[in-house]
Each structure stands twice: as C-alpha cells, then as structure tokens.
PDB file of C-alpha atoms in Angstrom:
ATOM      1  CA  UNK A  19      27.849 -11.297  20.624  1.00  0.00           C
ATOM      2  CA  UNK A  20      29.847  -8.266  22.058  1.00  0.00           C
ATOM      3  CA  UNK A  21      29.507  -5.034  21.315  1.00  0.00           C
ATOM      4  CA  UNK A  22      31.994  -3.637  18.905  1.00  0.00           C
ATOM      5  CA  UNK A  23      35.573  -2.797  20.034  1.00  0.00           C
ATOM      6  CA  UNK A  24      35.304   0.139  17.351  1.00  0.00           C
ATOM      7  CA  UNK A  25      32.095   1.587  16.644  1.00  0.00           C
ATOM      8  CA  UNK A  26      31.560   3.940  13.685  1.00  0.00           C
ATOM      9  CA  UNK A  27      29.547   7.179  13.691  1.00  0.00           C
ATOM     10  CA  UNK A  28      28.302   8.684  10.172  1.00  0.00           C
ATOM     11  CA  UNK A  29      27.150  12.517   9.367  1.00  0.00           C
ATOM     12  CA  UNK A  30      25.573  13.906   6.546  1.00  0.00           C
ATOM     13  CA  UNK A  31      24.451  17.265   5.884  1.00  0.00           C
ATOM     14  CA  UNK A  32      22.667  18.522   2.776  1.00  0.00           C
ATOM     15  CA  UNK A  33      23.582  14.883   0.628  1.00  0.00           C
ATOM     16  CA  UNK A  34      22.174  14.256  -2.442  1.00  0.00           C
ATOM     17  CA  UNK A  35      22.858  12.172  -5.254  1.00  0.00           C
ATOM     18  CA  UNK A  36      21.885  12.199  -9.232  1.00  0.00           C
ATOM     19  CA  UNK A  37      21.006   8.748 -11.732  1.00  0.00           C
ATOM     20  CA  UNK A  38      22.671   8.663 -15.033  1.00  0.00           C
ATOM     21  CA  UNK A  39      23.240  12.303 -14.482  1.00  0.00           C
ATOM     22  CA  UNK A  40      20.170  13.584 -13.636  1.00  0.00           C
ATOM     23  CA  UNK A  41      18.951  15.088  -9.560  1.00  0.00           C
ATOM     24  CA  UNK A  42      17.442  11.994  -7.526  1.00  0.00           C
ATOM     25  CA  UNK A  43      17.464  13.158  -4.399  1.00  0.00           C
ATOM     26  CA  UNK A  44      18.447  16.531  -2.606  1.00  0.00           C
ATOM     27  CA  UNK A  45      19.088  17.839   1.056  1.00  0.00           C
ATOM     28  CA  UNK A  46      19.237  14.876   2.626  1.00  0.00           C
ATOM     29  CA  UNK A  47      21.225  15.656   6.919  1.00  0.00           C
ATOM     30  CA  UNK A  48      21.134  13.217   9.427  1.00  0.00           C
ATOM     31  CA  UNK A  49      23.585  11.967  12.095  1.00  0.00           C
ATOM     32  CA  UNK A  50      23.934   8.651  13.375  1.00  0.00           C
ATOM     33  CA  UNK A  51      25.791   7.828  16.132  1.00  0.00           C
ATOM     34  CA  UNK A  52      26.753   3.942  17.694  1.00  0.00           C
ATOM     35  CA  UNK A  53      23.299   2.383  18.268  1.00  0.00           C
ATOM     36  CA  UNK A  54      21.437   3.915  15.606  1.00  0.00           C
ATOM     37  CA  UNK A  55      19.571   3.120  12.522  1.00  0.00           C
ATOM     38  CA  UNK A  56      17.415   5.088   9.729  1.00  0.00           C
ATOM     39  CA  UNK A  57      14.533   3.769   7.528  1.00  0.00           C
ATOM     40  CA  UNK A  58      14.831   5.481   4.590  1.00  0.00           C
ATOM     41  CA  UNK A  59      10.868   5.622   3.075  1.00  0.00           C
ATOM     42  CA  UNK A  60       9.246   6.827  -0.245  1.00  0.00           C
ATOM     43  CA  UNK A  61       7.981   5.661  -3.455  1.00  0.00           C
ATOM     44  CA  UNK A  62       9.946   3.838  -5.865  1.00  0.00           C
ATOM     45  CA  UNK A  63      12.130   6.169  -7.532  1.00  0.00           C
ATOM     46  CA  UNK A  64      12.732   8.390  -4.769  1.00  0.00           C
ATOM     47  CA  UNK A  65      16.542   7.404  -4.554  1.00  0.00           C
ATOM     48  CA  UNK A  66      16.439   4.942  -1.397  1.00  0.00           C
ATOM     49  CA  UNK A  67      18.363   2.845  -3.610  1.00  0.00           C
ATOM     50  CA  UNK A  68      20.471   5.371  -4.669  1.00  0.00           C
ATOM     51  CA  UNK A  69      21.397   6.648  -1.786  1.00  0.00           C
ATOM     52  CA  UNK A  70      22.520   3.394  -0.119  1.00  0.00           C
ATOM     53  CA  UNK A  71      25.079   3.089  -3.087  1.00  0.00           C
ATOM     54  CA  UNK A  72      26.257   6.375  -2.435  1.00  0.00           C
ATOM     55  CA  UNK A  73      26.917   5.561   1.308  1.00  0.00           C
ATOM     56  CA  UNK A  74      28.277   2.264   0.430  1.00  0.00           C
ATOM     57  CA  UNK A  75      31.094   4.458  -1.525  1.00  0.00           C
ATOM     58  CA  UNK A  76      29.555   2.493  -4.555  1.00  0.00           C
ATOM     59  CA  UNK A  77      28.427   5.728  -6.201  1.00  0.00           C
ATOM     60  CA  UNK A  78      29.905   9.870  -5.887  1.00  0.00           C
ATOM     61  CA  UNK A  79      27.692  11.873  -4.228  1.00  0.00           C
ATOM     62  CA  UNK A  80      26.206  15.045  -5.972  1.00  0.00           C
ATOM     63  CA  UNK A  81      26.541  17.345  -3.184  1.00  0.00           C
ATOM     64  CA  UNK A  82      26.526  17.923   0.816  1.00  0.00           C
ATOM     65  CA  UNK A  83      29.207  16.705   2.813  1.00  0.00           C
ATOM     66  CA  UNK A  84      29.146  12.682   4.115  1.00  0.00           C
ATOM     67  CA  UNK A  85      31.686  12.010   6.866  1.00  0.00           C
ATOM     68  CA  UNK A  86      32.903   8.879   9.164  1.00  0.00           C
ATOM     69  CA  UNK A  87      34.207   8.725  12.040  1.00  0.00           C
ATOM     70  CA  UNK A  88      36.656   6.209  14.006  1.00  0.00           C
ATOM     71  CA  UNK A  89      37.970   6.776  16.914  1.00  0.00           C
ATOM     72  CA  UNK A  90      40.000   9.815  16.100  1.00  0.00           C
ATOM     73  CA  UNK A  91      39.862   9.381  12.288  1.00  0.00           C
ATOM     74  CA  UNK A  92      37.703  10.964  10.076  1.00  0.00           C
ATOM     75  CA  UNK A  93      36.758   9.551   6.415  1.00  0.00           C
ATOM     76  CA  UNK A  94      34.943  11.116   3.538  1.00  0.00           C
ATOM     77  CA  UNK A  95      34.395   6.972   2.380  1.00  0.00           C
ATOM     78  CA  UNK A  96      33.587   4.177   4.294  1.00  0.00           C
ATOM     79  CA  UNK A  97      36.338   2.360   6.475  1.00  0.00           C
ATOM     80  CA  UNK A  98      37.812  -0.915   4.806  1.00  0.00           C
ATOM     81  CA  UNK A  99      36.057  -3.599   5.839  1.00  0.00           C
ATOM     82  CA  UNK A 100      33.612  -1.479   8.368  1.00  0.00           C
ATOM     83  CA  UNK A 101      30.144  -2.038   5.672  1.00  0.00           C
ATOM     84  CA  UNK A 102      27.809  -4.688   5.298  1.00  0.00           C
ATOM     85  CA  UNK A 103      25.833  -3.931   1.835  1.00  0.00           C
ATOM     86  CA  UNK A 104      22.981  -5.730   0.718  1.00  0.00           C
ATOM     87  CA  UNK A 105      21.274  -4.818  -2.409  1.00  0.00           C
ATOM     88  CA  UNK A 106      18.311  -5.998  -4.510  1.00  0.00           C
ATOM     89  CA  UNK A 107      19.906  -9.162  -6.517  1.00  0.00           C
ATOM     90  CA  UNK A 108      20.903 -12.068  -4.331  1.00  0.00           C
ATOM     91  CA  UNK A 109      24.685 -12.957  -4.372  1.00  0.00           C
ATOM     92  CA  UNK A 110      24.297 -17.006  -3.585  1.00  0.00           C
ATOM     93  CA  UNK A 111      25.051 -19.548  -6.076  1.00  0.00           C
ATOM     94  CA  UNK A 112      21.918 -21.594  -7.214  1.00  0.00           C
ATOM     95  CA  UNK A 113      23.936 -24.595  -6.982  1.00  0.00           C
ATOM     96  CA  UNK A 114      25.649 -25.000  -3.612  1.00  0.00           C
ATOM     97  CA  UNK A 115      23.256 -25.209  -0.487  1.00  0.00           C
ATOM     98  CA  UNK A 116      22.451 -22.430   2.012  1.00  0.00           C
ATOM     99  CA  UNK A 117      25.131 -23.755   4.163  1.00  0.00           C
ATOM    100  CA  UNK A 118      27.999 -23.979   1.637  1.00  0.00           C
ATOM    101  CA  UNK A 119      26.953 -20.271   0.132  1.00  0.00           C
ATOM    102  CA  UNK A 120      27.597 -18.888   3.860  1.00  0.00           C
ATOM    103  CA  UNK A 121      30.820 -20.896   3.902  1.00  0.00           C
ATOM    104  CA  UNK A 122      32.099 -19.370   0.586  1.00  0.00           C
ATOM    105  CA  UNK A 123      31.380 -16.023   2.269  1.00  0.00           C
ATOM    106  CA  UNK A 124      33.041 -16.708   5.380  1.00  0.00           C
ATOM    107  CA  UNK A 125      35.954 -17.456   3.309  1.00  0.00           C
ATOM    108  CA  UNK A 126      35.528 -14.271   1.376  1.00  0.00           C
ATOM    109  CA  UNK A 127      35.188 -11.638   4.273  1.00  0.00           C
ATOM    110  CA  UNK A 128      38.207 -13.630   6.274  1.00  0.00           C
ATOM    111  CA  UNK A 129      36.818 -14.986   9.347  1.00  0.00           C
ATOM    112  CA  UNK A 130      39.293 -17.509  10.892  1.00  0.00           C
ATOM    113  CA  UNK A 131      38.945 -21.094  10.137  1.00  0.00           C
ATOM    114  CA  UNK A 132      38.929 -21.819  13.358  1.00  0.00           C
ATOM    115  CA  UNK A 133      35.451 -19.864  13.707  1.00  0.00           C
ATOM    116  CA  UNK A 134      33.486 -20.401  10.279  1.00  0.00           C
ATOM    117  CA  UNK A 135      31.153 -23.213  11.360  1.00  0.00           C
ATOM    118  CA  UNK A 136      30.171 -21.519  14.684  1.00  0.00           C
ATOM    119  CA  UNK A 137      29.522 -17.888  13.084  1.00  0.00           C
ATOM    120  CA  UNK A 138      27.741 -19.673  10.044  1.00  0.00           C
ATOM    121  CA  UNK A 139      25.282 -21.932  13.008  1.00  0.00           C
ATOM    122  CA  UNK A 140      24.621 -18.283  14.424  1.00  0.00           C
ATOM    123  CA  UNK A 141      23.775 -16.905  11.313  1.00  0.00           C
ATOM    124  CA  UNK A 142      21.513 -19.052  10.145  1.00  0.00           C
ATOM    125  CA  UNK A 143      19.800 -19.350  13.619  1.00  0.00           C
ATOM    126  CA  UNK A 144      19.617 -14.683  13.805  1.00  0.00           C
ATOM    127  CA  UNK A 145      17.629 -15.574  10.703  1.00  0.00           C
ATOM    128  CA  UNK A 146      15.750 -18.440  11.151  1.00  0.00           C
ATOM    129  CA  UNK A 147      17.071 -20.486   7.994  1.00  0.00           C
ATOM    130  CA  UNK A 148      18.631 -23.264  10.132  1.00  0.00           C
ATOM    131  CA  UNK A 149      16.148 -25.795   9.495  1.00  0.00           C
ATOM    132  CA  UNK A 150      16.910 -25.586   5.514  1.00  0.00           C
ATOM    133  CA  UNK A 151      20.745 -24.995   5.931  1.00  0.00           C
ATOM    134  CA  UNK A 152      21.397 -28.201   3.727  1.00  0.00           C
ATOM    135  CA  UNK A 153      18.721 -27.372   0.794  1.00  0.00           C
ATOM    136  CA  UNK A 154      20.216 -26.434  -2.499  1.00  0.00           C
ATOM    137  CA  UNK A 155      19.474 -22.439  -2.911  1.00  0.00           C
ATOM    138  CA  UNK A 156      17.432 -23.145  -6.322  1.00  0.00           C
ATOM    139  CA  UNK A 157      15.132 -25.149  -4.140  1.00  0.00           C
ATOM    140  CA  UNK A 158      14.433 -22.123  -1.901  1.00  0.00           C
ATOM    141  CA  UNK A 159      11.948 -19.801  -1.999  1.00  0.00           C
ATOM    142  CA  UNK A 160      12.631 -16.101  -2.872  1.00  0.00           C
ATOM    143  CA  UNK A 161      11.907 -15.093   1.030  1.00  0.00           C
ATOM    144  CA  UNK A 162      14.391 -18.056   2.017  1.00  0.00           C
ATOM    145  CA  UNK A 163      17.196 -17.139  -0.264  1.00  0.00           C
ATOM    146  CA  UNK A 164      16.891 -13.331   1.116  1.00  0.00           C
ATOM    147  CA  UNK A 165      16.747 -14.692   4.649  1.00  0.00           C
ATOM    148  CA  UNK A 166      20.249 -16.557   3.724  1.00  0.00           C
ATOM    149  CA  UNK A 167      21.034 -13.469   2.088  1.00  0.00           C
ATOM    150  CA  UNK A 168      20.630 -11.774   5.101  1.00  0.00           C
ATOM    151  CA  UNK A 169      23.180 -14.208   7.235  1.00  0.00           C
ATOM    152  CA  UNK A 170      26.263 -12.901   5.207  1.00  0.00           C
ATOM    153  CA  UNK A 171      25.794  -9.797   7.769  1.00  0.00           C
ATOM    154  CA  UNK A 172      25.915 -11.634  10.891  1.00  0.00           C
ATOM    155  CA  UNK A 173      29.165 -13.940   9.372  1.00  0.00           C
ATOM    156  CA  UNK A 174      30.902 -10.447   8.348  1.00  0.00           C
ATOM    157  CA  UNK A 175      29.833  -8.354  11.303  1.00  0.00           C
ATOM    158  CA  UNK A 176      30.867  -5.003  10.090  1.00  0.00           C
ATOM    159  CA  UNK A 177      29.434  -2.043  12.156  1.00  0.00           C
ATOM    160  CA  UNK A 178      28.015  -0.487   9.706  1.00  0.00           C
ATOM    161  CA  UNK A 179      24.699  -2.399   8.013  1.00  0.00           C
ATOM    162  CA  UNK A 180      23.538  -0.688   4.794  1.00  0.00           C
ATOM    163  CA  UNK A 181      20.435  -2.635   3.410  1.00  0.00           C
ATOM    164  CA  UNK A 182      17.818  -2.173   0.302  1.00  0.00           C
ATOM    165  CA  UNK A 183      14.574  -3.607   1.061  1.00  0.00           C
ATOM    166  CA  UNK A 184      15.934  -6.978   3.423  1.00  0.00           C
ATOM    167  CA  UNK A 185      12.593  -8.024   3.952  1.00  0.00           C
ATOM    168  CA  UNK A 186      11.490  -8.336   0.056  1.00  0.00           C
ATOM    169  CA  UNK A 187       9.295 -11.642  -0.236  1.00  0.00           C
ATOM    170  CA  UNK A 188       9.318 -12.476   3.351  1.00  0.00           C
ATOM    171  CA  UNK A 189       6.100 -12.894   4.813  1.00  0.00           C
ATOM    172  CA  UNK A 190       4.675 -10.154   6.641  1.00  0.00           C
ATOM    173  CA  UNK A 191       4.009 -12.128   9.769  1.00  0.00           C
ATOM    174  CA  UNK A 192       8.078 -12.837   9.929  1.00  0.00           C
ATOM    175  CA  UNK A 193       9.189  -9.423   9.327  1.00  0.00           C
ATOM    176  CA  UNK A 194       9.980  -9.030  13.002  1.00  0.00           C
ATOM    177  CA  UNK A 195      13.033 -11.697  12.507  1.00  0.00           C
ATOM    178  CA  UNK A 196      14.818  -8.941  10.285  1.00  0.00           C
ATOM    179  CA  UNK A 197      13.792  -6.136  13.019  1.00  0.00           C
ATOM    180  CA  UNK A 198      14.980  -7.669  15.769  1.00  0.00           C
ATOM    181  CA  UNK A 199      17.875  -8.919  13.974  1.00  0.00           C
ATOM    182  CA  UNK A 200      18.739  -5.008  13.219  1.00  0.00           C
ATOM    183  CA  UNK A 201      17.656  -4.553  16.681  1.00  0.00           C
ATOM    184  CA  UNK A 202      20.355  -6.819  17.955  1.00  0.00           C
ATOM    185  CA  UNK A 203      22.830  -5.113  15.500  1.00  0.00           C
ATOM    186  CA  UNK A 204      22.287  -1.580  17.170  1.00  0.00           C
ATOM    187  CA  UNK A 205      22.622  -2.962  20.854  1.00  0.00           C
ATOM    188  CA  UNK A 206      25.630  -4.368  20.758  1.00  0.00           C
ATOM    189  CA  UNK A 207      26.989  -0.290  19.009  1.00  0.00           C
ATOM    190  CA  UNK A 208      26.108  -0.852  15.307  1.00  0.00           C
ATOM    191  CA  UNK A 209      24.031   1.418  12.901  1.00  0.00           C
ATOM    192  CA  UNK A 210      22.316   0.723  10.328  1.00  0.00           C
ATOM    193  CA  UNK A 211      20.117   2.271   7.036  1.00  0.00           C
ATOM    194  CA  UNK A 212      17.636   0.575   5.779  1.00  0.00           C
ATOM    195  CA  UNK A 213      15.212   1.350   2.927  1.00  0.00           C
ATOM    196  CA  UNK A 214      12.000  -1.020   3.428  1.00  0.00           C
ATOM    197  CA  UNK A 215       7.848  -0.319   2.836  1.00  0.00           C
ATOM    198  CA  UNK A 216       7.696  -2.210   6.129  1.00  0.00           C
ATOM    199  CA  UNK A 217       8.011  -1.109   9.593  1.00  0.00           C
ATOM    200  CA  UNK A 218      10.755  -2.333  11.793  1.00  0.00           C
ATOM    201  CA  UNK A 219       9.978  -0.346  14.768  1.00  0.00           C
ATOM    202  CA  UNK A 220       9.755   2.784  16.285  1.00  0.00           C
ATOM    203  CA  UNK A 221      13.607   2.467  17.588  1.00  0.00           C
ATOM    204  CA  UNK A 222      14.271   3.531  13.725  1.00  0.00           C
ATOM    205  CA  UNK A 223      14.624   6.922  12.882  1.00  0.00           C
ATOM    206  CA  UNK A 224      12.476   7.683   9.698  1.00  0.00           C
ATOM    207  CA  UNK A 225      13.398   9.844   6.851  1.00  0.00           C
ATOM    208  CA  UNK A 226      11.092  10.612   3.884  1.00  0.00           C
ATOM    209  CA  UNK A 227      12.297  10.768   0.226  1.00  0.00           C
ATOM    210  CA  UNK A 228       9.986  12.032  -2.608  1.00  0.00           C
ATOM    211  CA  UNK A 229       7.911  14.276  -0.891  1.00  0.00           C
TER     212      UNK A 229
END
C-alpha cells in the first residue's frame, strides 16, 4: 500500500488521566512523529486502557497538554476520520461470517464500492484469517475473531492506530503477524500506540505505567 498522502504527528507533555474521578495515571510526554509507535506497558490497572480512550478523544484528559498535527493544522482532538481504535470487546456480529463482518465495516468507514472486496482480500490476508473468511464468527475462536478484529484497521486505514491488547488470545508463536502488521503500518508514515504484555519489537518505543 502507499504511504499516506497526510501523515499525522501527536505530542504530549505531562498527560494524565483519572477513572470515575479518581488519578490513574500522571506525567505521561512523548512525541511521535510519522513512522512511529509506543507500547504502552504495566500491570493491569495502570491506565493503558485509559489512556488509549483518552487519545481516542473517547475520554477528557486530566491534565498536560495532547496536540495533533496536520500539515499546518493543529488539533487538541483527533482529526475526523484520522483513528483506528480497537478496544477490549470485539465489535463483529456472531451471526454473519468473517467476511460479511469486514463488509459491514467497509460500508461503515466509506470505502468505495468499487474497492470493498479487494481491501477486505488484503485484510484478511495482513492477518492471516483468509483461510476462515467464510466461517460464521460464533464458530471462531477468541484469537480468530481478534485477528478479524484486527482487519477493520487495514479496511479503514487511518494513520493513526490506537490499540488495547491486539494480540489477546492469539498464540504466542503468531504474535509476529500483529508486529509486522504494525510494522507495515509505520513504514508506509503511520503511528501507532499499543498497550500489549507482549513484545512487538524493538522498533517500538516503550513507556512504563505503574511504576
């Protein structure tokens, strides 16, 4: 794929962000620039989660400053369209089959008719789920549905990939299909944050919450 016509940059200095009122996490600064990506690590309840709702402009942050940048534009919020969230539940419908889940999508972040079958072949291939494309999602396995889970980033292609734990129940030997998939993501100008217990590779910058 090419790289982006119109990459994003994001800076934060001194962030931090509360749960049902109360401090999570505190002084978090970190720039990221076209081509990188951030593994946010800690123990549960450190506010990995947290914070990727507060960059997703899901959540206000507490304090610090958090700005994007465009071109010449500069945004306290995210750019319409520019982020690709993924949280912890899985957003397919039991019923319909990997294939016709990804469709729906398609549909959903507007990619042209014309190019919905293509984009949904190369998403399923980025994350290996081609060979169970036509399988009803209730007779997936959890590390299956997350992989389809997963696609809806290729078929959106934002620039910005915000993503909370993408390899839960995926086996450890196949983790590398989600790093090299993020890999992929950064070459072509992308960034990404990811909060994950495994290791994608030491092209991610690491930040540690909860210590």
């Amino acid at each position: 794929m090419e790289p982006f016509a119109h990459p994003i940059s994001l800076e934060a200095t001194d962030v931090g962000c509360d749960r049902v009122g109360d401090p999570v996490v505190r002084g978090v600064s970190f720039k990221l620039r076209p081509g990188n990506a951030i593994q946010l690590f800690g123990p549960n309840g450190a506010g990995k989660s947290s914070l990727l709702s507060m960059f997703a402009g899901l959540i206000e942050s507490a304090e610090g400053d958090i700005e994007w940048h465009l071109e010449n534009e500069t945004s306290l919020k995210p750019f319409d369209g520019s982020v690709f969230f993924l949280g912890h539940e899985t957003s397919l419908k039991l019923a319909l089959t990997a294939e016709e889940n990804l469709k729906f999508w398609a549909a959903m972040y507007g990619v042209r008719k014309s190019l919905r079958e293509a984009r949904i072949r190369t998403a399923l291939a980025v994350v290996g789920a081609s060979e169970f494309s036509g399988v009803r999602t209730m007779r997936l396995s959890a590390g299956q549905r997350r992989r389809v889970d997963l696609a809806r980033a290729v078929i959106a292609d934002p620039p910005v990939w915000l993503m909370d734990e993408p390899a839960a129940a995926i086996d450890t030997d196949e983790v590398t299909v989600i790093s090299q998939m993020i890999g992929g993501h950064m070459k072509r100008g992308g960034i990404a944050i990811v909060a994950t217990h495994d290791d994608l590779g030491s092209y991610f910058h690491r930040l540690e919450l909860g210590r």
